[in-house]
Amino acid sequence: MYACIHCREGSRQALLNLAFTFSPRVEDTATDAVVLDIGGLERLFGSPPALAERIVRLASEAGLRAAIGVASNPDAAVCAARGLGGIAVIPAGQEARLLAALPVSLLFASSADSPRPTAEIEETLRLWGIRTFGELAALPEAALSARIGQEGPRLQKLARGAGCRPLLAFSPVPGFEHSLELEYPVALLEPLFFVLSRLLHELWAGLEARALATDELRLRLHLEDRSADERTFRLPFPLRDHRACLKLMQLELEQRPPQAAVTAVWLAAHPVEPRALQDGLFLPLAPAPDKLEVLLARIANLIGQENVGAAELLDTHRPGALRMKRFTIRPPGSNPQIPQLRNPRPFAKSADSTLLAFRVFRPPLPAQVQARQGQPERITARGVKGNVVSLAGPWRTSGDWWKSDGWDRDEWDVALSDGALYRIYCDRAARAWFIEGLYD
Amino acid sequence: MYVELHARSAFSFLRGASLPEELAACCAGLDSPAMALLDRNGVYGAPRFHLAAKKAGITAHIGAEVTVECGVRIADCGLNELRTPHSALRTSFVLPLLVRNREGYRNLCRLITRMKLRAKKGEGATTLEEVAEHAAGLVCLTGGAEGPLAAAPAEHTAQLLERLVAIFGRQNVYAELQRHLDRQEEARNQAVVELARRFHLPLLATNGVCYAQARQREMLDVLTCVREKARLESAGGLLARNSERYLKPAAEMERLFADLPEAIANTQELSSRLNFTLAELGYEFPRYPAPPGETMMSFLRRRTEEGARRRYHPYHERARRQIERELALIEKLDLAGYFLIVWDIVNFCRDHGILAQGRGSAANSAVCYSLGITAVDPVGMELLFERFLSEERGEWPDIDLDLPSGEQRERVIQYVYERYGKLGAAMTANVITYRGRSAVREVGKVMGFDEAALGRLSALVGAWEWKDPKDTHERLFREAGLDPADARIRKFLELYRSVRDLPRHLGQHSGGMVICQGQLDSVVPLEPAAMPGRVVVQWDKEDCAGMGIIKVDLLGLGMMAVLEDSLKLIRDHYGEEVDLAHLPPDDPDVYAALQRADTVGMFQVESRAQMAALPRLHPAKFYDLVVQVGIIRPGPIVGKMVQPYIKRRQGREPADCLHPSLEPVLRRTLGVPLFQEQLLRMAMIAAGFTGGEAEELRRALGFKRSEARMREVEVKLRRGMTAGGITGQVQDRIVSSIASFALYGFPESHAASFALLAYASAYLKCHYLAAFTAALLNNQPMGFYQPATVIKDAQRHGLRIKPVDITRSDWLCTIERFRIADCGLRISNGAGSKSAIRNPKSEIANEKCLRLGLCYVRGLREEAARAILAERACRPFADIDDLARRVPELHKDEITTLADIGALNFVSPYSALHDTPHSALPIPHSAIRNPQFVHRRGALWQTERAARRAGPLLETLPESDAACPLLRMTPDERLSADFRGTGLTIGKHPMALRRDEMNRLGVTPAARLASIADGRRVRVAGCVIARQRPGTANGFVFLSLEDETGIANTIVTPDSFEKHRIVLVEEPFLLIEGVLQNQEKVISVKARRIQALPAHGAAPPSHDFH
């Protein structure tokens, strides 16, 4: 005999937990239904109706409103649970009669064992005026098969409650997580790292036993003030080296230590297939990925996360606009990706022109500029002072007018009496002058 | 002095942000004497620019930016120069061309036409070889960022420039310099100056203008995003670098080019060399090829004479005098060719059996009447010729022809193309501008609003014709869940407001054709329309009129197609020949139906407003119908002309003609001036105006009225009246009456032409209901009602309608002989109905019924239907398997739909034999006694097997258990299937199936409302067949509810509408309780309580005028 627990609300995990309380053979049928093999459970829980009542009671204690269907095969049990509601126990041989009044739409709900029948078949049955299991069951089988194919007799069998498929028993995947309650709150990082190292060891043992690696670690620290501190470490590639992971965690915790003493630690790894890669013989040596990751974390620790990475030019006319993206090493064999700018920076290319290097001041240097008829005449800034000897400009750019941080500025290239060549600009909205950089 | 010689307007479609008028006004404001407009690949904005410039007192130079294909990738160089804001790889550049003289203009038009006609709509490029062929009379600039010198790699620029100099001549190539404060551009400028010195070419400063004001750069950025299908946020380098492309004052340009003063000076020099403006367009209307020995005028005179003798019996003196007067004027204005060409088109229609009727003011002309162009006798109806043509006006007359919409009209259009050549005739364009929803959607998308917000916003904007004063944008935004105080939303609103009315793309006008003597492509560029085989000019109707290009409107009128189809059906099935020109003039059945407002399907008189006015106006003769057509329109309703007329018509108010001298003019409309012709006559009689002056007065007071002009004509009017002895109060009344109705008046000639069609449609409906209904159903969509309503109305009038049946139905609806004996049915003529459409010729007496065509089967392709018909013609289908086998074109969903609507119920080998008793095949007795071989479910059961082909070996095997195990459909299921599969039902009305339930709810059937006293509280229920919120009704909403007995009209106040908006707009069935208004046989229910009736199955679609 099989029992189906059907519950519209509630999580799938809760349903599975409920089912495993009663039977070791459980099928994860759908998001709203699980099926249990209840054969041989009479001596433990009593007759099927009694068992069904116990399931409902336990479900209700867990806050679930469950409907139970018990039948001689899994499909009939599912249909009974979904269609009849409450507790429905169908004696063997009575399936067709007791299920006859159920709407055929039940057959089109998702289930684990087979793909959902097509919407086309559902539409055909609707056009035929077939609304119930009984009406579908009564159709001549051969004629039905000639019309909607093999799916017809299968659905008909289900409608008669005569399914004969085996139960697809569900075996849960082992979880890669470990936790440790500390005997006393740990306020210092050093002892905490010791605990983390132990937990990572245990995790790694589990991963290695299954020849897996991880690309994400989740750390939850329960603090003395009853709050929890959660951190996620996303790794750029699957790692199998627990020392590198520990180092990453150390750096992160040093940069942002927990707000209170730690009372318990929970650590979980997301298991993935390890990376199998061989470096090319003639490729230049690059730092090992795990070492690079640790190095980057170290640098970030020193100068701030937002200042580490590879600069990438943005597709905009805004002068000097760039963003930092995560620094990665290109895997051997892949093509370099050059950002496609739709309107590239001006670039003098004629053969006889000499290229000037431009040294950008970041941030730009505020300056005092004396101007006549809009043209700068004398410039004073920190370390810069002089009269304008010659100039070119203004070069005007403006944009992002739909945002609050739009820009509008006039640039000038000026040669000062001190002999240097600067690029200065006037922020037209703020009416302020800056030196943007120096031509070498 | 600086002259801007390179500017684009919004008519460069998404490459410019200002209208030509704005540019011209701005240019005049800067005290510049001239400006050149160079739109991209066309002269789309040129007429408007020309007219605006004329008004502003500046010279409008014409030109265009032409895309030139290089054939090879000229950008064979470094990475940076390969990419541009417009394409990844440049294989083309944009060549700015200015027109120097008429030859240049002709060449430019031809060059653009050539390039456009060979490419897809909106695309195309020319080549340097073609440019060389058309270079005479043109001046070439070297362009800005998209120009030839910028596009070519540095090592090839000299070569390209040399080529341009060879093509245009040294004096006609100018090295163009633009300064938008951009480093890259300046580097290019230095190179251009260097090249110009080498080639001894003059420098020319321009600003590559894209908008009039600097702030409009934002709009240009938005349009760029629309063009590139990008969002502002991610458009990056596609957007403008700064806002410098505005129309700059001379002083600023001089400062920018202080180092190159000759570049500024040359603008004036070049401007003085550009001698062409659109004033000398060189358009000439084609001459009609008169036979040898005749002039066009003598030929026209002869044809008119012949026609007049046919039209007038007898050809009386008044008509003769009028025709002579008209011919004299036509001769004086040299318009004989125009009349002959229109006559030629009408002749073509007559020869090919295509109905054609002139509409509009042409019906004022006795010459048009004699030539057969119009159908109304202007002499008999005392219409005023001056409304059509006058010497003073100096404008071309306007002749519009109504033709049956669809294929017939296309035939006439193709005839004109053939007759005048592909490059001699074209349709006028229709400039599609950003409005309501399209503006919201496109701007919103560019601003990055999500799909849900866009949907909500566009649903709110422009949902109804009536604009509630409370419907401000702020409120709409709040309703759509967007905060109007948010900066981004405020910016959106600002952009939305300024994008409205900017041109979006070029469409095709519904019927305006322009024809030219010689080549039209030398007058205006032509381009392909979206519709294959059509060519359009780059200007719209108004631009063509403004440029003095004469056009003939060939308008498709659904009702003309209905009339034409009806006549054919009557000829084929009734064996009668009906001549629309000679219908009995005062048919009592027609007037009885009109007086009862029993007018579903009739031309112009079927709308809700017309139906409400018909019982009050009680038309009893043709002129009443003319008034009916002319008066029930938004204008007269708003102008409060309807009530006084109705009161006088009903004798509740005396007819007052303002002044005894005006009595002959106003008597027939009972003293209420309704028509424009009356206005003209009033001015002529009371103030002694000439016909032309009177027409001038009408225009001054018409829609585009300006204060100054109105004051001017009023003074003239008063002076005239005082001289004629009309003074004091009477004068004031006449002036105010003329001023108020001039805005809304309708040409009497137009009303008369439409009234003729209305009368013809009413006559055919009353006497040949089957033919008329079939024609009406075959020309959908048209008119005010959905086919479902037309069918129910016909059934209430006693017409039997048969379902779609693949053994009988054609693609279109057809007429069949009605075999009472075969069906064993007793037929009553719409028992109990008060139809006026009952007469000895009725369909019952003639045994005619209507068979629905396969075109009504939703999802059935015409190709598949034609395949069925072809196979059926060979031999009948033995069964559904046979059908599926022999018509492999049928898709499974098509055959299923056919089964679902019952179209396969009669498939049998004997299906074709019912009407042929002498057939050699023996027909089983059972087949004759019970022709319904299979019910719908049975057919569905079979189709499912037939659609799943078993393969050639097994497919002919009969099924072992032939009996269908499925139950018949219930009436409700059949109804649902009918609406699902055809959008209509010929069975019982959905409300009939719920009548018991309605009786319990105390609902009064629509037909019984007439017998209930005014002021009583009633409940009505039905399916909503029309929802209207007309602009003239101050926010009131009119709903028409249909049940099995007829239509109940209900009125919903603006407050109730606000309260029940969702129910009223979305629910298909409504129950409305309210007070019955039963006044002067006009019945409506003023809604107090409104609730939805839960729908049982499908409902017919409603016709909503949102």
mmCIF file of N, CA and C in Angstrom, chain A residues 363-417:
data_model
loop_
_atom_site.group_PDB
_atom_site.id
_atom_site.type_symbol
_atom_site.label_atom_id
_atom_site.label_comp_id
_atom_site.label_asym_id
_atom_site.label_seq_id
_atom_site.Cartn_x
_atom_site.Cartn_y
_atom_site.Cartn_z
ATOM 1 N N PRO A 363 42.539 62.246 -6.948
ATOM 2 C CA PRO A 363 41.500 63.070 -7.578
ATOM 3 C C PRO A 363 42.107 64.313 -8.195
ATOM 4 N N PRO A 364 41.338 65.000 -9.060
ATOM 5 C CA PRO A 364 41.877 66.205 -9.692
ATOM 6 C C PRO A 364 42.215 67.276 -8.658
ATOM 7 N N LEU A 365 43.143 68.126 -9.051
ATOM 8 C CA LEU A 365 43.673 69.135 -8.128
ATOM 9 C C LEU A 365 42.808 70.401 -8.209
ATOM 10 N N PRO A 366 42.188 70.829 -7.100
ATOM 11 C CA PRO A 366 41.409 72.074 -7.168
ATOM 12 C C PRO A 366 42.359 73.232 -7.481
ATOM 13 N N ALA A 367 41.880 74.164 -8.288
ATOM 14 C CA ALA A 367 42.770 75.243 -8.711
ATOM 15 C C ALA A 367 42.049 76.584 -8.666
ATOM 16 N N GLN A 368 42.832 77.638 -8.520
ATOM 17 C CA GLN A 368 42.317 79.004 -8.642
ATOM 18 C C GLN A 368 42.700 79.469 -10.037
ATOM 19 N N VAL A 369 41.719 79.878 -10.812
ATOM 20 C CA VAL A 369 42.028 80.288 -12.178
ATOM 21 C C VAL A 369 41.515 81.711 -12.399
ATOM 22 N N GLN A 370 42.374 82.543 -12.871
ATOM 23 C CA GLN A 370 41.929 83.873 -13.287
ATOM 24 C C GLN A 370 41.676 83.792 -14.785
ATOM 25 N N ALA A 371 40.472 84.231 -15.163
ATOM 26 C CA ALA A 371 40.115 84.086 -16.580
ATOM 27 C C ALA A 371 39.707 85.439 -17.134
ATOM 28 N N ARG A 372 39.960 85.617 -18.424
ATOM 29 C CA ARG A 372 39.467 86.819 -19.090
ATOM 30 C C ARG A 372 38.657 86.364 -20.305
ATOM 31 N N GLN A 373 37.447 86.845 -20.381
ATOM 32 C CA GLN A 373 36.502 86.450 -21.444
ATOM 33 C C GLN A 373 36.408 84.935 -21.549
ATOM 34 N N GLY A 374 36.335 84.303 -20.392
ATOM 35 C CA GLY A 374 36.143 82.852 -20.369
ATOM 36 C C GLY A 374 37.420 82.072 -20.574
ATOM 37 N N GLN A 375 38.567 82.742 -20.895
ATOM 38 C CA GLN A 375 39.804 82.014 -21.150
ATOM 39 C C GLN A 375 40.735 82.154 -19.960
ATOM 40 N N PRO A 376 41.313 81.019 -19.486
ATOM 41 C CA PRO A 376 42.185 81.087 -18.319
ATOM 42 C C PRO A 376 43.446 81.900 -18.602
ATOM 43 N N GLU A 377 43.852 82.703 -17.598
ATOM 44 C CA GLU A 377 45.059 83.514 -17.780
ATOM 45 C C GLU A 377 46.155 83.134 -16.795
ATOM 46 N N ARG A 378 45.688 82.859 -15.530
ATOM 47 C CA ARG A 378 46.691 82.531 -14.508
ATOM 48 C C ARG A 378 46.119 81.409 -13.643
ATOM 49 N N ILE A 379 46.989 80.460 -13.296
ATOM 50 C CA ILE A 379 46.525 79.292 -12.550
ATOM 51 C C ILE A 379 47.343 79.125 -11.285
ATOM 52 N N THR A 380 46.624 78.886 -10.200
ATOM 53 C CA THR A 380 47.306 78.602 -8.942
ATOM 54 C C THR A 380 46.678 77.365 -8.336
ATOM 55 N N ALA A 381 47.527 76.416 -7.965
ATOM 56 C CA ALA A 381 47.036 75.219 -7.270
ATOM 57 C C ALA A 381 48.174 74.705 -6.412
ATOM 58 N N ARG A 382 47.912 73.633 -5.666
ATOM 59 C CA ARG A 382 48.962 73.117 -4.812
ATOM 60 C C ARG A 382 50.126 72.635 -5.672
ATOM 61 N N GLY A 383 51.264 73.290 -5.549
ATOM 62 C CA GLY A 383 52.447 72.892 -6.315
ATOM 63 C C GLY A 383 52.467 73.412 -7.738
ATOM 64 N N VAL A 384 51.425 74.140 -8.157
ATOM 65 C CA VAL A 384 51.381 74.651 -9.537
ATOM 66 C C VAL A 384 51.085 76.144 -9.468
ATOM 67 N N LYS A 385 51.835 76.909 -10.210
ATOM 68 C CA LYS A 385 51.602 78.341 -10.215
ATOM 69 C C LYS A 385 52.173 78.887 -11.504
ATOM 70 N N GLY A 386 51.444 79.721 -12.188
ATOM 71 C CA GLY A 386 52.021 80.305 -13.374
ATOM 72 C C GLY A 386 51.009 80.967 -14.268
ATOM 73 N N ASN A 387 51.519 81.759 -15.210
ATOM 74 C CA ASN A 387 50.658 82.392 -16.199
ATOM 75 C C ASN A 387 50.516 81.473 -17.405
ATOM 76 N N VAL A 388 49.374 81.598 -18.047
ATOM 77 C CA VAL A 388 49.143 80.769 -19.233
ATOM 78 C C VAL A 388 49.906 81.388 -20.389
ATOM 79 N N VAL A 389 50.758 80.588 -20.991
ATOM 80 C CA VAL A 389 51.552 81.076 -22.110
ATOM 81 C C VAL A 389 50.795 80.831 -23.417
ATOM 82 N N SER A 390 50.288 79.614 -23.532
ATOM 83 C CA SER A 390 49.427 79.334 -24.694
ATOM 84 C C SER A 390 48.396 78.294 -24.279
ATOM 85 N N LEU A 391 47.307 78.246 -25.057
ATOM 86 C CA LEU A 391 46.242 77.320 -24.647
ATOM 87 C C LEU A 391 45.466 76.821 -25.855
ATOM 88 N N ALA A 392 44.769 75.712 -25.654
ATOM 89 C CA ALA A 392 43.844 75.187 -26.673
ATOM 90 C C ALA A 392 42.566 74.793 -25.950
ATOM 91 N N GLY A 393 41.440 75.121 -26.544
ATOM 92 C CA GLY A 393 40.170 74.788 -25.908
ATOM 93 C C GLY A 393 39.171 75.897 -26.114
ATOM 94 N N PRO A 394 38.040 75.877 -25.521
ATOM 95 C CA PRO A 394 37.640 74.813 -24.606
ATOM 96 C C PRO A 394 37.137 73.584 -25.368
ATOM 97 N N TRP A 395 37.317 72.417 -24.750
ATOM 98 C CA TRP A 395 36.703 71.184 -25.244
ATOM 99 C C TRP A 395 35.573 70.885 -24.279
ATOM 100 N N ARG A 396 34.359 70.869 -24.823
ATOM 101 C CA ARG A 396 33.197 70.815 -23.929
ATOM 102 C C ARG A 396 32.559 69.427 -23.968
ATOM 103 N N THR A 397 32.306 68.856 -22.810
ATOM 104 C CA THR A 397 31.513 67.626 -22.772
ATOM 105 C C THR A 397 30.448 67.782 -21.694
ATOM 106 N N SER A 398 29.330 67.144 -21.938
ATOM 107 C CA SER A 398 28.269 67.126 -20.924
ATOM 108 C C SER A 398 27.456 65.867 -21.160
ATOM 109 N N GLY A 399 26.775 65.427 -20.139
ATOM 110 C CA GLY A 399 25.981 64.211 -20.316
ATOM 111 C C GLY A 399 25.322 63.770 -19.043
ATOM 112 N N ASP A 400 24.718 62.580 -19.119
ATOM 113 C CA ASP A 400 23.938 62.021 -17.999
ATOM 114 C C ASP A 400 22.954 63.047 -17.450
ATOM 115 N N TRP A 401 22.348 63.820 -18.373
ATOM 116 C CA TRP A 401 21.451 64.906 -17.974
ATOM 117 C C TRP A 401 20.197 64.400 -17.283
ATOM 118 N N TRP A 402 19.871 63.104 -17.434
ATOM 119 C CA TRP A 402 18.670 62.562 -16.803
ATOM 120 C C TRP A 402 18.933 62.107 -15.373
ATOM 121 N N LYS A 403 20.199 62.220 -14.953
ATOM 122 C CA LYS A 403 20.542 61.779 -13.599
ATOM 123 C C LYS A 403 20.956 62.975 -12.749
ATOM 124 N N SER A 404 21.025 62.744 -11.458
ATOM 125 C CA SER A 404 21.415 63.860 -10.591
ATOM 126 C C SER A 404 22.917 64.121 -10.679
ATOM 127 N N ASP A 405 23.704 63.110 -11.126
ATOM 128 C CA ASP A 405 25.149 63.327 -11.183
ATOM 129 C C ASP A 405 25.635 63.529 -12.608
ATOM 130 N N GLY A 406 24.859 64.294 -13.369
ATOM 131 C CA GLY A 406 25.299 64.603 -14.732
ATOM 132 C C GLY A 406 26.549 65.475 -14.685
ATOM 133 N N TRP A 407 27.211 65.644 -15.806
ATOM 134 C CA TRP A 407 28.399 66.507 -15.805
ATOM 135 C C TRP A 407 28.324 67.471 -16.972
ATOM 136 N N ASP A 408 29.037 68.567 -16.829
ATOM 137 C CA ASP A 408 29.076 69.580 -17.873
ATOM 138 C C ASP A 408 30.371 70.342 -17.644
ATOM 139 N N ARG A 409 31.334 70.163 -18.510
ATOM 140 C CA ARG A 409 32.607 70.815 -18.230
ATOM 141 C C ARG A 409 33.342 71.237 -19.501
ATOM 142 N N ASP A 410 34.195 72.256 -19.307
ATOM 143 C CA ASP A 410 35.041 72.753 -20.387
ATOM 144 C C ASP A 410 36.487 72.413 -20.051
ATOM 145 N N GLU A 411 37.147 71.762 -20.986
ATOM 146 C CA GLU A 411 38.562 71.427 -20.753
ATOM 147 C C GLU A 411 39.457 72.359 -21.551
ATOM 148 N N TRP A 412 40.642 72.629 -21.025
ATOM 149 C CA TRP A 412 41.641 73.422 -21.742
ATOM 150 C C TRP A 412 42.983 72.713 -21.603
ATOM 151 N N ASP A 413 43.774 72.781 -22.638
ATOM 152 C CA ASP A 413 45.160 72.353 -22.519
ATOM 153 C C ASP A 413 45.978 73.634 -22.439
ATOM 154 N N VAL A 414 46.729 73.791 -21.341
ATOM 155 C CA VAL A 414 47.441 75.070 -21.169
ATOM 156 C C VAL A 414 48.934 74.842 -20.958
ATOM 157 N N ALA A 415 49.718 75.703 -21.548
ATOM 158 C CA ALA A 415 51.167 75.708 -21.277
ATOM 159 C C ALA A 415 51.401 76.860 -20.307
ATOM 160 N N LEU A 416 51.981 76.537 -19.173
ATOM 161 C CA LEU A 416 52.179 77.564 -18.164
ATOM 162 C C LEU A 416 53.586 78.158 -18.262
ATOM 163 N N SER A 417 53.713 79.274 -17.594
ATOM 164 C CA SER A 417 55.032 79.931 -17.606
ATOM 165 C C SER A 417 56.076 79.082 -16.890
#
